[in-house]
GROMACS .gro file of C-alpha atoms in nm:
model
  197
    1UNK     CA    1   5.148  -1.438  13.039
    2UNK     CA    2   5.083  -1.112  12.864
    3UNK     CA    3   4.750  -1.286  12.788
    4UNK     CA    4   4.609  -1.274  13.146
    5UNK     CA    5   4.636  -0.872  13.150
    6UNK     CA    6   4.351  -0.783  12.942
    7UNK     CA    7   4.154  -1.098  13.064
    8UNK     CA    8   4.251  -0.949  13.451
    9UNK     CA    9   4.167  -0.631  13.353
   10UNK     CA   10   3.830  -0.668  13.158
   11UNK     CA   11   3.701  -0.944  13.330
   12UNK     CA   12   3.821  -1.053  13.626
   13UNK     CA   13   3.927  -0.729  13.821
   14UNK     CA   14   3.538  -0.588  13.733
   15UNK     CA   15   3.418  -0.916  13.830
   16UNK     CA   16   3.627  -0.914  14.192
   17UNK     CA   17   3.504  -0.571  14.227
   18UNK     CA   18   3.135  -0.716  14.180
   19UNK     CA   19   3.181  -0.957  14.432
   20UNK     CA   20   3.338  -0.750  14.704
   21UNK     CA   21   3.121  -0.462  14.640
   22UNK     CA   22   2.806  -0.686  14.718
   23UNK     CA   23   2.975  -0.807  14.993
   24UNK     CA   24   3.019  -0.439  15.125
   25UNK     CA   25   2.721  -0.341  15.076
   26UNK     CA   26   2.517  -0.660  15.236
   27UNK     CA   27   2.748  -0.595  15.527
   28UNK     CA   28   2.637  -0.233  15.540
   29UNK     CA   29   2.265  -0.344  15.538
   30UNK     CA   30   2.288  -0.546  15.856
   31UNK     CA   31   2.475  -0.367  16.029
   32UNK     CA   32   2.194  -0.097  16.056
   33UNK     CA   33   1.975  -0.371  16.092
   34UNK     CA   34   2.186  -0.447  16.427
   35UNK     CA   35   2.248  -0.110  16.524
   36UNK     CA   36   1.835  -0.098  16.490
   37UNK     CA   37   1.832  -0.402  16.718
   38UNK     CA   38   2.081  -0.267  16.988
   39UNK     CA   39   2.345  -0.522  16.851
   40UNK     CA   40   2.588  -0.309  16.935
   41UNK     CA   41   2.901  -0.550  16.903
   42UNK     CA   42   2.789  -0.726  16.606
   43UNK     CA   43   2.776  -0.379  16.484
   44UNK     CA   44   3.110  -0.274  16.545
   45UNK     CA   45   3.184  -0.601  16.393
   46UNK     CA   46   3.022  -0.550  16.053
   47UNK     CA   47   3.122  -0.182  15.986
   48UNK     CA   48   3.467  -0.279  16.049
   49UNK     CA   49   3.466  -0.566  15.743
   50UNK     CA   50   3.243  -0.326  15.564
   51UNK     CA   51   3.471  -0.034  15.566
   52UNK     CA   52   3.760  -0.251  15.501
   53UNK     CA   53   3.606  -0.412  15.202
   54UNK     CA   54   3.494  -0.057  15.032
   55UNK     CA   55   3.883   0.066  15.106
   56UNK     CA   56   4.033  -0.236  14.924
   57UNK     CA   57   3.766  -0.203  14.649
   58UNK     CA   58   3.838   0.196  14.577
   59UNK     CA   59   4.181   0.145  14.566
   60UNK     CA   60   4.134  -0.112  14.281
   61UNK     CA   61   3.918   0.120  14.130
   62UNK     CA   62   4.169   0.439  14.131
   63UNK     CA   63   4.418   0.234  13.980
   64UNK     CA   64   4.175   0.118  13.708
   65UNK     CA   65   4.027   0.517  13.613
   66UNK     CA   66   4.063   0.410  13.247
   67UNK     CA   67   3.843   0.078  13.290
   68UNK     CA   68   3.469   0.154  13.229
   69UNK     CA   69   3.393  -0.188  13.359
   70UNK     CA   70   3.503  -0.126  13.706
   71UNK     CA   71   3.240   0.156  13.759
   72UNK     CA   72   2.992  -0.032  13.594
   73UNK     CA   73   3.136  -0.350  13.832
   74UNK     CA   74   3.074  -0.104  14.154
   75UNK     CA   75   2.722   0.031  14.046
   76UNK     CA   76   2.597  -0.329  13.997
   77UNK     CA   77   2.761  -0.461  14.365
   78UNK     CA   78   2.621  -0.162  14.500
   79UNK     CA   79   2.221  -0.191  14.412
   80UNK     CA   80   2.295  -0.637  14.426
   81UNK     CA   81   2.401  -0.541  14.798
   82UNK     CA   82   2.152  -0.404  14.882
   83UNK     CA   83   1.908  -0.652  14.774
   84UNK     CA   84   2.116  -0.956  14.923
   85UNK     CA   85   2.139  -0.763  15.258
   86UNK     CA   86   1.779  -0.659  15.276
   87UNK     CA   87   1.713  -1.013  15.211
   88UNK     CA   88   1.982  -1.171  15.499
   89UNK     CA   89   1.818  -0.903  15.736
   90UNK     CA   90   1.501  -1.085  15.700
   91UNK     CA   91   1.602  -1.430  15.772
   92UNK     CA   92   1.775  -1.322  16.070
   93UNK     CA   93   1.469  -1.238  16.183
   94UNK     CA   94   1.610  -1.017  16.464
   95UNK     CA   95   1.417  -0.827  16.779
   96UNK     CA   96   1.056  -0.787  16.910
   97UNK     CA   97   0.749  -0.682  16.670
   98UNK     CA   98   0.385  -0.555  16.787
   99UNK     CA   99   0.129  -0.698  16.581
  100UNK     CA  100  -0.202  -0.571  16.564
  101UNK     CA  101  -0.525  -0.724  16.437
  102UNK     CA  102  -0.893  -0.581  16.375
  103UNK     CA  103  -1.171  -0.788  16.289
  104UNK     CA  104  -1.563  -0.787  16.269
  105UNK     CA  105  -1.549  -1.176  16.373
  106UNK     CA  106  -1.558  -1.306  16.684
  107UNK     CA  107  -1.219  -1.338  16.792
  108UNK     CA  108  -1.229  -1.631  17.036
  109UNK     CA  109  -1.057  -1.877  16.770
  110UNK     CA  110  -0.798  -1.642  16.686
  111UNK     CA  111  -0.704  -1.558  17.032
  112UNK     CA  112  -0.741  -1.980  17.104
  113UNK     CA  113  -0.498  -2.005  16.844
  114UNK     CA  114  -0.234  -1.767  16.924
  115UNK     CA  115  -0.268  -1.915  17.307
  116UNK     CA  116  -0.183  -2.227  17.163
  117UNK     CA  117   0.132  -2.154  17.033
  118UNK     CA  118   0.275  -1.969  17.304
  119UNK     CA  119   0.168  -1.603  17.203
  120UNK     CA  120   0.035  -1.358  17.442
  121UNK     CA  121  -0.273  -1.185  17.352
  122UNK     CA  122  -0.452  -0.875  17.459
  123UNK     CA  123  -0.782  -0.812  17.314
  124UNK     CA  124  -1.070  -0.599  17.383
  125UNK     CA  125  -1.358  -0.424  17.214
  126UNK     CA  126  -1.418  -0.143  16.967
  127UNK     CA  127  -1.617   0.012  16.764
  128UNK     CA  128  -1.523   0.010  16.377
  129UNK     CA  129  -1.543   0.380  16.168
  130UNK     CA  130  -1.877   0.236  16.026
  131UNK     CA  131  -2.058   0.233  16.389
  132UNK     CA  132  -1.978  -0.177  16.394
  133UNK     CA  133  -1.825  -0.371  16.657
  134UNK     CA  134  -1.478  -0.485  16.606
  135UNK     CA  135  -1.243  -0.680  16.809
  136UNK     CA  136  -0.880  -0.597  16.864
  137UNK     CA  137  -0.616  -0.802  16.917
  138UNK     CA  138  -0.266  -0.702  17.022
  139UNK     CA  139   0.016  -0.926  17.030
  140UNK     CA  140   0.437  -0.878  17.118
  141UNK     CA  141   0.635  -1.163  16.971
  142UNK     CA  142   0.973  -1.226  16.836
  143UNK     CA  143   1.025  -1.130  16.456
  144UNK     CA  144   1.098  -1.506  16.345
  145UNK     CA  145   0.739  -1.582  16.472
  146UNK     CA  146   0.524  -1.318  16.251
  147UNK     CA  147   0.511  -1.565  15.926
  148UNK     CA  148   0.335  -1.819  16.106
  149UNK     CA  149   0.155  -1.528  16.290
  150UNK     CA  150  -0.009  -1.416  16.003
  151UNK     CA  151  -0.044  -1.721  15.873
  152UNK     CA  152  -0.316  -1.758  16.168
  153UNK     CA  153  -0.487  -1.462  16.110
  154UNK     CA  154  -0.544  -1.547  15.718
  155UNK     CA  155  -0.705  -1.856  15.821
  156UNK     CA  156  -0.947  -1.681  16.088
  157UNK     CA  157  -1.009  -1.375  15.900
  158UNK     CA  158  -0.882  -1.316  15.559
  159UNK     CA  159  -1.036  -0.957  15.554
  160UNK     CA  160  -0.856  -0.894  15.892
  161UNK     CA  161  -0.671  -0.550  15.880
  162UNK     CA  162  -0.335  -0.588  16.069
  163UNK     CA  163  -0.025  -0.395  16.130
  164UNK     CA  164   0.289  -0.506  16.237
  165UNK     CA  165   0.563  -0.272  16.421
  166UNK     CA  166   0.886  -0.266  16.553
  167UNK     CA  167   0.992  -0.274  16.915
  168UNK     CA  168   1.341  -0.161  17.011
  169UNK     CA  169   1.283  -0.268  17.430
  170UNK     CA  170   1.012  -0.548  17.620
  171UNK     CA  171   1.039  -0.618  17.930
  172UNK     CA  172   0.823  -0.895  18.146
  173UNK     CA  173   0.546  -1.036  17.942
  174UNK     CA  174   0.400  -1.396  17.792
  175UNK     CA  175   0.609  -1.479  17.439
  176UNK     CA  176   0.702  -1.825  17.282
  177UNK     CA  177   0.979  -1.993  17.281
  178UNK     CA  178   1.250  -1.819  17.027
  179UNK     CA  179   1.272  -1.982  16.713
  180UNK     CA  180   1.615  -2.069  16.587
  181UNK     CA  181   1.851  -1.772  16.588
  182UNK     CA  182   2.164  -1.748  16.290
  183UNK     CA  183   2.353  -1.580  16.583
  184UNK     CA  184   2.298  -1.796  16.827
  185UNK     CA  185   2.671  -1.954  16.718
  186UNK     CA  186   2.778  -1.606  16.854
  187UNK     CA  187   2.568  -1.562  17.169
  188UNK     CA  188   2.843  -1.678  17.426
  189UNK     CA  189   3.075  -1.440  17.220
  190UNK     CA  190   2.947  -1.116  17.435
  191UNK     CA  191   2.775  -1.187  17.667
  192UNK     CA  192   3.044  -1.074  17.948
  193UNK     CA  193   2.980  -0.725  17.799
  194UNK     CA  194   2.557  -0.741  17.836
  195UNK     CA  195   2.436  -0.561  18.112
  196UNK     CA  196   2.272  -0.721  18.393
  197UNK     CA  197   2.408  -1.090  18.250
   0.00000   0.00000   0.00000
């Protein structure tokens, strides 16, 4: 038995403290996606798991000053959060984006294309900083739809220039049919506390 201590201490306390760290952390990263999103409840949600986490974490840590590995354990959980949140935040795929596309071409395809998929489209006429005529296309859709979005515009134009932006309110408007949401599971959850539902 006397065994396990240094194997708990060197290896597997550093290594729980890894684990829970990025789990922290990740947490931390969605939840300001959600807050970003108005996801107010799944908010609340994720900074209480997240602040729980860090709390059970420091208090391994304060018993451990001596261990070297459990700071080096919490560093590495903290920048591995980060990237695993960052990364769940864009598979959720959460909220409304503007995206914006300029082009010298004539933009009847593009605009057929986005039409067929359920997009609405506003386009109208400029003139480019060279004195040429460009066409711009403006386009509100749900995050989750952007990949295939751009996919679009490639094909059409691959010297297109186009931004995309982040909406934090729509209301009215043409948009497709949401693609499959990770929190749908959830959806029922609060919906007695959404305004106007």
């Amino acid at each position: 038995m006397s065994s396990l201590g240094p194997i708990y201490q060197w290896l597997i306390l550093p290594l729980l403290i890894f684990l829970a760290r990025v789990a922290d952390v990740s947490l931390g990263t969605v939840r300001v996606i959600f807050v970003s999103r108005g996801l107010k409840y799944f908010a609340a949600i994720m900074g209480f798991f997240e602040v729980l986490i860090w709390i059970l974490v420091i208090g391994q840590i304060m018993k451990n000053l001596s261990n070297p590995l459990c700071y080096i354990a919490y560093a590495g959980g903290f920048a591995m959060g980060n990237f695993v949140g960052i990364s769940v935040g864009e598979k959720l795929s959460l909220g409304m984006a503007i995206l914006r596309v300029i082009t010298s071409k004539d933009a009847a395809s593009l605009l057929d294309a986005f039409k067929s998929q359920g997009y609405g489209v506003t386009s109208f006429d400029g003139q480019g900083s060279t004195g040429g005529q460009i066409k711009l296309v403006f386009s509100i859709m749900h995050r989750s739809h952007l990949e295939d979005a751009v996919k679009i515009i490639t094909k059409f134009d691959p010297s297109a220039f186009y931004t995309i932006e982040d909406i934090n309110f729509v209301e009215k408007g043409v948009f497709a049919a949401k693609s499959k949401s990770y929190l749908k599971v959830f959806d029922g959850l609060f919906r007695p506390f959404r305004k106007g539902k």
